[in-house]
Amino acid sequence: MRKQDTSGAWYSGIPSWAELKKMAQAGTISQVLSEGDLIPIRLADGEENAIRVTHDQTGNMFFVFENCLDKPFFMNRNATNAGGWAKSEMRAYLNGEIAKQLPDDLLKAIEPISIEQKMPDEAYAKSRDKLFLLSEEQVFGKSRLNSIPEKGVSQLRIFEGSQECRVKIQDGKPFWWWLRSPYSGNTGSFVSVNSSGAVDSIRADSNCGVAPGFCLIEPRKI
């Protein structure tokens, strides 16, 4: 594999995904991957993207698609956020159709993580996922919450800068992209990031950009 460092230089020689998985388990992955590194990826259908390396506030490493997948998708076929991320059609889409598009060695290396959302009715929606969307707090921190905060989640460092750091591209242009957090203002929307990089919300049945994340080991809870 090859990667691009934060200066923009590409170089080769980093380990395979299987080797990176072993290094993550051993606690030595920081010897080869640093905050902000970019790893190119080609999906089975020929689509090209890149994976950005980042960490949360406690040092857990995350891998996030740099830009939206070529095909936008809805969170749910109907305008509802009932059941949150766990019951969403987006979750099934990512861990079904999109997971099958990943390189085999990468898919084998990904560790499912636990996601738990508290819903407005006080119930908890729980899931374990290889591919997931980011939460509102992972992107925007605690400053602007339009959703019920998830326990054990904190902002990712790649999103700590100006608003522009949250802009993602789809079909060559800045595009709205989904977050997994149900919008607390109504029962039909999820939180999203608009084309300017600001927090927003959109109806669950809208076609919006998809920028998945994944981990190689289960993140430590805060």
PDB file of C-alpha atoms in Angstrom:
ATOM      1  CA  MET A   1       0.000   0.000   0.000  1.00  0.00           C
ATOM      2  CA  ARG A   2       0.977   3.621  -0.225  1.00  0.00           C
ATOM      3  CA  LYS A   3      -0.060   6.718   1.650  1.00  0.00           C
ATOM      4  CA  GLN A   4       0.108  10.482   1.490  1.00  0.00           C
ATOM      5  CA  ASP A   5       1.407  12.389   4.486  1.00  0.00           C
ATOM      6  CA  THR A   6       0.103  15.775   5.593  1.00  0.00           C
ATOM      7  CA  SER A   7       2.638  17.549   3.336  1.00  0.00           C
ATOM      8  CA  GLY A   8       1.000  15.924   0.316  1.00  0.00           C
ATOM      9  CA  ALA A   9       3.866  13.568  -0.535  1.00  0.00           C
ATOM     10  CA  TRP A  10       2.965  10.042  -1.667  1.00  0.00           C
ATOM     11  CA  TYR A  11       5.203   7.158  -0.702  1.00  0.00           C
ATOM     12  CA  SER A  12       4.924   3.383  -0.581  1.00  0.00           C
ATOM     13  CA  GLY A  13       5.964   0.662   1.778  1.00  0.00           C
ATOM     14  CA  ILE A  14       3.348   0.776   4.540  1.00  0.00           C
ATOM     15  CA  PRO A  15       2.064  -2.640   5.658  1.00  0.00           C
ATOM     16  CA  SER A  16      -0.959  -4.453   4.278  1.00  0.00           C
ATOM     17  CA  TRP A  17      -4.328  -4.115   6.003  1.00  0.00           C
ATOM     18  CA  ALA A  18      -3.769  -7.493   7.647  1.00  0.00           C
ATOM     19  CA  GLU A  19      -0.434  -6.314   9.025  1.00  0.00           C
ATOM     20  CA  LEU A  20      -1.951  -2.999  10.139  1.00  0.00           C
ATOM     21  CA  LYS A  21      -4.628  -4.951  11.995  1.00  0.00           C
ATOM     22  CA  LYS A  22      -1.953  -6.876  13.903  1.00  0.00           C
ATOM     23  CA  MET A  23      -0.119  -3.643  14.689  1.00  0.00           C
ATOM     24  CA  ALA A  24      -3.336  -2.047  15.938  1.00  0.00           C
ATOM     25  CA  GLN A  25      -3.911  -5.019  18.229  1.00  0.00           C
ATOM     26  CA  ALA A  26      -0.324  -4.784  19.476  1.00  0.00           C
ATOM     27  CA  GLY A  27      -0.516  -1.025  19.997  1.00  0.00           C
ATOM     28  CA  THR A  28       2.256  -0.261  17.486  1.00  0.00           C
ATOM     29  CA  ILE A  29       0.232   1.074  14.533  1.00  0.00           C
ATOM     30  CA  SER A  30       1.328   4.665  15.271  1.00  0.00           C
ATOM     31  CA  GLN A  31       4.791   3.655  14.050  1.00  0.00           C
ATOM     32  CA  VAL A  32       3.489   3.631  10.467  1.00  0.00           C
ATOM     33  CA  LEU A  33       0.283   5.712  10.463  1.00  0.00           C
ATOM     34  CA  SER A  34      -0.061   9.269  11.758  1.00  0.00           C
ATOM     35  CA  GLU A  35      -2.910  11.720  12.179  1.00  0.00           C
ATOM     36  CA  GLY A  36      -4.036  12.998   8.780  1.00  0.00           C
ATOM     37  CA  ASP A  37      -2.387  10.337   6.626  1.00  0.00           C
ATOM     38  CA  LEU A  38      -4.319   9.474   3.477  1.00  0.00           C
ATOM     39  CA  ILE A  39      -4.525   5.931   2.048  1.00  0.00           C
ATOM     40  CA  PRO A  40      -5.903   5.472  -1.504  1.00  0.00           C
ATOM     41  CA  ILE A  41      -8.602   2.856  -2.074  1.00  0.00           C
ATOM     42  CA  ARG A  42     -10.234   1.330  -5.141  1.00  0.00           C
ATOM     43  CA  LEU A  43     -13.605  -0.377  -4.757  1.00  0.00           C
ATOM     44  CA  ALA A  44     -14.590  -3.518  -6.628  1.00  0.00           C
ATOM     45  CA  ASP A  45     -16.641  -1.520  -9.150  1.00  0.00           C
ATOM     46  CA  GLY A  46     -13.619   0.660  -9.988  1.00  0.00           C
ATOM     47  CA  GLU A  47     -14.627   3.649  -7.877  1.00  0.00           C
ATOM     48  CA  GLU A  48     -11.630   5.467  -6.373  1.00  0.00           C
ATOM     49  CA  ASN A  49     -11.523   7.290  -3.049  1.00  0.00           C
ATOM     50  CA  ALA A  50      -9.117   7.638  -0.136  1.00  0.00           C
ATOM     51  CA  ILE A  51      -9.151   6.838   3.569  1.00  0.00           C
ATOM     52  CA  ARG A  52      -8.134   9.532   6.072  1.00  0.00           C
ATOM     53  CA  VAL A  53      -6.457   8.425   9.297  1.00  0.00           C
ATOM     54  CA  THR A  54      -7.623  10.282  12.408  1.00  0.00           C
ATOM     55  CA  HIS A  55      -8.044   9.944  16.178  1.00  0.00           C
ATOM     56  CA  ASP A  56     -10.682  10.915  18.696  1.00  0.00           C
ATOM     57  CA  GLN A  57      -9.948  12.901  21.847  1.00  0.00           C
ATOM     58  CA  THR A  58      -8.759   9.825  23.761  1.00  0.00           C
ATOM     59  CA  GLY A  59      -6.448   8.555  21.030  1.00  0.00           C
ATOM     60  CA  ASN A  60      -8.652   5.916  19.383  1.00  0.00           C
ATOM     61  CA  MET A  61      -7.753   5.578  15.699  1.00  0.00           C
ATOM     62  CA  PHE A  62     -10.493   5.906  13.081  1.00  0.00           C
ATOM     63  CA  PHE A  63     -10.449   5.617   9.297  1.00  0.00           C
ATOM     64  CA  VAL A  64     -12.833   7.904   7.393  1.00  0.00           C
ATOM     65  CA  PHE A  65     -13.576   8.116   3.672  1.00  0.00           C
ATOM     66  CA  GLU A  66     -12.088  11.380   2.459  1.00  0.00           C
ATOM     67  CA  ASN A  67     -14.992  12.121   0.137  1.00  0.00           C
ATOM     68  CA  CYS A  68     -18.479  10.827  -0.519  1.00  0.00           C
ATOM     69  CA  LEU A  69     -19.060   7.623  -2.402  1.00  0.00           C
ATOM     70  CA  ASP A  70     -20.044   8.170  -6.025  1.00  0.00           C
ATOM     71  CA  LYS A  71     -23.649   7.162  -5.347  1.00  0.00           C
ATOM     72  CA  PRO A  72     -25.745   9.182  -2.853  1.00  0.00           C
ATOM     73  CA  PHE A  73     -28.238   7.215  -0.788  1.00  0.00           C
ATOM     74  CA  PHE A  74     -31.181   7.740   1.560  1.00  0.00           C
ATOM     75  CA  MET A  75     -31.074   7.081   5.292  1.00  0.00           C
ATOM     76  CA  ASN A  76     -34.517   5.475   5.149  1.00  0.00           C
ATOM     77  CA  ARG A  77     -36.949   4.928   2.308  1.00  0.00           C
ATOM     78  CA  ASN A  78     -39.527   6.880   4.320  1.00  0.00           C
ATOM     79  CA  ALA A  79     -39.055  10.171   6.162  1.00  0.00           C
ATOM     80  CA  THR A  80     -38.511   8.699   9.617  1.00  0.00           C
ATOM     81  CA  ASN A  81     -35.670   8.473  12.119  1.00  0.00           C
ATOM     82  CA  ALA A  82     -37.467   5.898  14.278  1.00  0.00           C
ATOM     83  CA  GLY A  83     -35.003   3.330  15.578  1.00  0.00           C
ATOM     84  CA  GLY A  84     -32.071   5.629  14.843  1.00  0.00           C
ATOM     85  CA  TRP A  85     -28.967   4.366  13.116  1.00  0.00           C
ATOM     86  CA  ALA A  86     -29.528   0.760  14.262  1.00  0.00           C
ATOM     87  CA  LYS A  87     -32.798   0.410  12.327  1.00  0.00           C
ATOM     88  CA  SER A  88     -31.843   2.537   9.335  1.00  0.00           C
ATOM     89  CA  GLU A  89     -31.723   1.265   5.772  1.00  0.00           C
ATOM     90  CA  MET A  90     -28.434   3.130   5.426  1.00  0.00           C
ATOM     91  CA  ARG A  91     -26.817   0.834   7.999  1.00  0.00           C
ATOM     92  CA  ALA A  92     -27.952  -2.237   6.054  1.00  0.00           C
ATOM     93  CA  TYR A  93     -26.717  -0.689   2.793  1.00  0.00           C
ATOM     94  CA  LEU A  94     -23.251   0.095   4.142  1.00  0.00           C
ATOM     95  CA  ASN A  95     -22.724  -3.268   5.807  1.00  0.00           C
ATOM     96  CA  GLY A  96     -24.176  -5.141   2.838  1.00  0.00           C
ATOM     97  CA  GLU A  97     -23.737  -3.692  -0.640  1.00  0.00           C
ATOM     98  CA  ILE A  98     -20.896  -1.268   0.164  1.00  0.00           C
ATOM     99  CA  ALA A  99     -18.950  -3.681   2.390  1.00  0.00           C
ATOM    100  CA  LYS A 100     -18.867  -6.140  -0.518  1.00  0.00           C
ATOM    101  CA  GLN A 101     -17.186  -3.461  -2.637  1.00  0.00           C
ATOM    102  CA  LEU A 102     -14.205  -3.130  -0.274  1.00  0.00           C
ATOM    103  CA  PRO A 103     -10.930  -4.930  -0.991  1.00  0.00           C
ATOM    104  CA  ASP A 104     -11.083  -8.372   0.613  1.00  0.00           C
ATOM    105  CA  ASP A 105      -8.040  -7.790   2.842  1.00  0.00           C
ATOM    106  CA  LEU A 106      -9.500  -4.556   4.176  1.00  0.00           C
ATOM    107  CA  LEU A 107     -12.919  -6.056   4.909  1.00  0.00           C
ATOM    108  CA  LYS A 108     -11.282  -8.906   6.836  1.00  0.00           C
ATOM    109  CA  ALA A 109      -9.202  -6.445   8.869  1.00  0.00           C
ATOM    110  CA  ILE A 110     -12.088  -4.198   9.942  1.00  0.00           C
ATOM    111  CA  GLU A 111     -13.295  -4.737  13.505  1.00  0.00           C
ATOM    112  CA  PRO A 112     -17.022  -4.237  14.184  1.00  0.00           C
ATOM    113  CA  ILE A 113     -17.636  -1.529  16.775  1.00  0.00           C
ATOM    114  CA  SER A 114     -20.516  -1.023  19.196  1.00  0.00           C
ATOM    115  CA  ILE A 115     -22.791   1.963  18.615  1.00  0.00           C
ATOM    116  CA  GLU A 116     -25.432   2.944  21.152  1.00  0.00           C
ATOM    117  CA  GLN A 117     -27.866   5.823  20.670  1.00  0.00           C
ATOM    118  CA  LYS A 118     -30.353   7.115  23.196  1.00  0.00           C
ATOM    119  CA  MET A 119     -33.642   7.862  21.493  1.00  0.00           C
ATOM    120  CA  PRO A 120     -36.185  10.600  22.392  1.00  0.00           C
ATOM    121  CA  ASP A 121     -38.455   7.998  24.005  1.00  0.00           C
ATOM    122  CA  GLU A 122     -35.559   7.077  26.373  1.00  0.00           C
ATOM    123  CA  ALA A 123     -35.022   3.706  24.662  1.00  0.00           C
ATOM    124  CA  TYR A 124     -31.546   2.723  23.432  1.00  0.00           C
ATOM    125  CA  ALA A 125     -30.802   1.666  19.866  1.00  0.00           C
ATOM    126  CA  LYS A 126     -27.747  -0.599  19.747  1.00  0.00           C
ATOM    127  CA  SER A 127     -25.758  -2.110  16.894  1.00  0.00           C
ATOM    128  CA  ARG A 128     -22.361  -3.540  15.961  1.00  0.00           C
ATOM    129  CA  ASP A 129     -21.044  -2.457  12.600  1.00  0.00           C
ATOM    130  CA  LYS A 130     -18.000  -2.784  10.382  1.00  0.00           C
ATOM    131  CA  LEU A 131     -18.942   0.290   8.357  1.00  0.00           C
ATOM    132  CA  PHE A 132     -20.715   3.205   9.989  1.00  0.00           C
ATOM    133  CA  LEU A 133     -21.529   6.860   9.523  1.00  0.00           C
ATOM    134  CA  LEU A 134     -20.020   9.353  11.934  1.00  0.00           C
ATOM    135  CA  SER A 135     -22.026  10.915  14.742  1.00  0.00           C
ATOM    136  CA  GLU A 136     -22.711  14.633  15.059  1.00  0.00           C
ATOM    137  CA  GLU A 137     -20.299  14.961  17.980  1.00  0.00           C
ATOM    138  CA  GLN A 138     -17.509  13.161  16.114  1.00  0.00           C
ATOM    139  CA  VAL A 139     -17.683  15.845  13.431  1.00  0.00           C
ATOM    140  CA  PHE A 140     -18.745  18.986  15.309  1.00  0.00           C
ATOM    141  CA  GLY A 141     -17.789  18.316  18.922  1.00  0.00           C
ATOM    142  CA  LYS A 142     -20.046  19.387  21.747  1.00  0.00           C
ATOM    143  CA  SER A 143     -20.504  22.994  20.629  1.00  0.00           C
ATOM    144  CA  ARG A 144     -23.608  22.457  18.484  1.00  0.00           C
ATOM    145  CA  LEU A 145     -25.704  19.399  19.201  1.00  0.00           C
ATOM    146  CA  ASN A 146     -28.893  18.877  17.214  1.00  0.00           C
ATOM    147  CA  SER A 147     -29.129  15.313  18.469  1.00  0.00           C
ATOM    148  CA  ILE A 148     -28.944  13.402  21.723  1.00  0.00           C
ATOM    149  CA  PRO A 149     -25.209  12.898  22.445  1.00  0.00           C
ATOM    150  CA  GLU A 150     -23.882   9.354  22.231  1.00  0.00           C
ATOM    151  CA  LYS A 151     -22.084   7.986  25.259  1.00  0.00           C
ATOM    152  CA  GLY A 152     -18.344   7.429  24.784  1.00  0.00           C
ATOM    153  CA  VAL A 153     -18.021   9.515  21.600  1.00  0.00           C
ATOM    154  CA  SER A 154     -15.775  12.534  21.037  1.00  0.00           C
ATOM    155  CA  GLN A 155     -14.726  14.782  18.161  1.00  0.00           C
ATOM    156  CA  LEU A 156     -12.280  13.446  15.583  1.00  0.00           C
ATOM    157  CA  ARG A 157      -9.175  15.562  15.149  1.00  0.00           C
ATOM    158  CA  ILE A 158      -9.532  15.983  11.396  1.00  0.00           C
ATOM    159  CA  PHE A 159     -12.660  18.056  12.069  1.00  0.00           C
ATOM    160  CA  GLU A 160     -11.195  20.399  14.692  1.00  0.00           C
ATOM    161  CA  GLY A 161     -10.220  23.120  12.212  1.00  0.00           C
ATOM    162  CA  SER A 162     -12.245  25.646  10.248  1.00  0.00           C
ATOM    163  CA  GLN A 163     -15.569  24.814   8.640  1.00  0.00           C
ATOM    164  CA  GLU A 164     -13.821  23.875   5.381  1.00  0.00           C
ATOM    165  CA  CYS A 165     -12.311  20.750   6.964  1.00  0.00           C
ATOM    166  CA  ARG A 166     -15.798  19.239   7.047  1.00  0.00           C
ATOM    167  CA  VAL A 167     -16.538  19.748   3.330  1.00  0.00           C
ATOM    168  CA  LYS A 168     -16.722  16.529   1.299  1.00  0.00           C
ATOM    169  CA  ILE A 169     -16.845  16.107  -2.462  1.00  0.00           C
ATOM    170  CA  GLN A 170     -19.252  14.093  -4.584  1.00  0.00           C
ATOM    171  CA  ASP A 171     -19.072  14.139  -8.391  1.00  0.00           C
ATOM    172  CA  GLY A 172     -16.432  16.881  -8.250  1.00  0.00           C
ATOM    173  CA  LYS A 173     -18.447  19.332  -6.139  1.00  0.00           C
ATOM    174  CA  PRO A 174     -19.026  20.005  -2.415  1.00  0.00           C
ATOM    175  CA  PHE A 175     -21.979  17.895  -1.384  1.00  0.00           C
ATOM    176  CA  TRP A 176     -24.240  17.351   1.633  1.00  0.00           C
ATOM    177  CA  TRP A 177     -23.335  14.210   3.584  1.00  0.00           C
ATOM    178  CA  TRP A 178     -25.102  12.145   6.223  1.00  0.00           C
ATOM    179  CA  LEU A 179     -24.334  11.699   9.899  1.00  0.00           C
ATOM    180  CA  ARG A 180     -25.840   8.814  11.853  1.00  0.00           C
ATOM    181  CA  SER A 181     -27.437  11.009  14.529  1.00  0.00           C
ATOM    182  CA  PRO A 182     -31.242  11.327  14.470  1.00  0.00           C
ATOM    183  CA  TYR A 183     -32.252  14.989  14.439  1.00  0.00           C
ATOM    184  CA  SER A 184     -33.896  15.841  17.758  1.00  0.00           C
ATOM    185  CA  GLY A 185     -36.077  18.577  16.234  1.00  0.00           C
ATOM    186  CA  ASN A 186     -38.462  16.160  14.504  1.00  0.00           C
ATOM    187  CA  THR A 187     -39.074  12.474  13.831  1.00  0.00           C
ATOM    188  CA  GLY A 188     -38.325  12.540  10.116  1.00  0.00           C
ATOM    189  CA  SER A 189     -34.729  13.757   9.774  1.00  0.00           C
ATOM    190  CA  PHE A 190     -31.112  12.960  10.544  1.00  0.00           C
ATOM    191  CA  VAL A 191     -28.283  15.401  11.180  1.00  0.00           C
ATOM    192  CA  SER A 192     -26.129  16.140   8.143  1.00  0.00           C
ATOM    193  CA  VAL A 193     -23.214  18.287   7.011  1.00  0.00           C
ATOM    194  CA  ASN A 194     -24.113  20.747   4.283  1.00  0.00           C
ATOM    195  CA  SER A 195     -21.988  21.634   1.254  1.00  0.00           C
ATOM    196  CA  SER A 196     -20.329  24.493   3.169  1.00  0.00           C
ATOM    197  CA  GLY A 197     -19.275  22.196   6.026  1.00  0.00           C
ATOM    198  CA  ALA A 198     -21.873  23.464   8.523  1.00  0.00           C
ATOM    199  CA  VAL A 199     -24.168  21.331  10.659  1.00  0.00           C
ATOM    200  CA  ASP A 200     -27.666  20.864   9.236  1.00  0.00           C
ATOM    201  CA  SER A 201     -30.429  18.287   8.991  1.00  0.00           C
ATOM    202  CA  ILE A 202     -32.237  16.625   6.129  1.00  0.00           C
ATOM    203  CA  ARG A 203     -35.241  14.354   5.681  1.00  0.00           C
ATOM    204  CA  ALA A 204     -34.370  10.697   6.025  1.00  0.00           C
ATOM    205  CA  ASP A 205     -35.797   9.856   2.589  1.00  0.00           C
ATOM    206  CA  SER A 206     -33.478  12.306   0.785  1.00  0.00           C
ATOM    207  CA  ASN A 207     -30.532  11.179  -1.318  1.00  0.00           C
ATOM    208  CA  CYS A 208     -27.437  12.538   0.399  1.00  0.00           C
ATOM    209  CA  GLY A 209     -23.682  11.902   0.362  1.00  0.00           C
ATOM    210  CA  VAL A 210     -22.238   8.831   2.072  1.00  0.00           C
ATOM    211  CA  ALA A 211     -18.799   8.974   3.736  1.00  0.00           C
ATOM    212  CA  PRO A 212     -18.305   5.846   5.870  1.00  0.00           C
ATOM    213  CA  GLY A 213     -15.871   5.220   8.675  1.00  0.00           C
ATOM    214  CA  PHE A 214     -14.363   2.078  10.179  1.00  0.00           C
ATOM    215  CA  CYS A 215     -11.883   0.888  12.819  1.00  0.00           C
ATOM    216  CA  LEU A 216      -9.290  -1.882  13.038  1.00  0.00           C
ATOM    217  CA  ILE A 217      -9.855  -2.385  16.777  1.00  0.00           C
ATOM    218  CA  GLU A 218     -12.765  -1.556  19.060  1.00  0.00           C
ATOM    219  CA  PRO A 219     -12.387   2.039  20.350  1.00  0.00           C
ATOM    220  CA  ARG A 220     -11.932   2.481  24.085  1.00  0.00           C
ATOM    221  CA  LYS A 221     -14.976   4.195  25.592  1.00  0.00           C
ATOM    222  CA  ILE A 222     -14.511   7.552  27.306  1.00  0.00           C
TER     223      ILE A 222
END
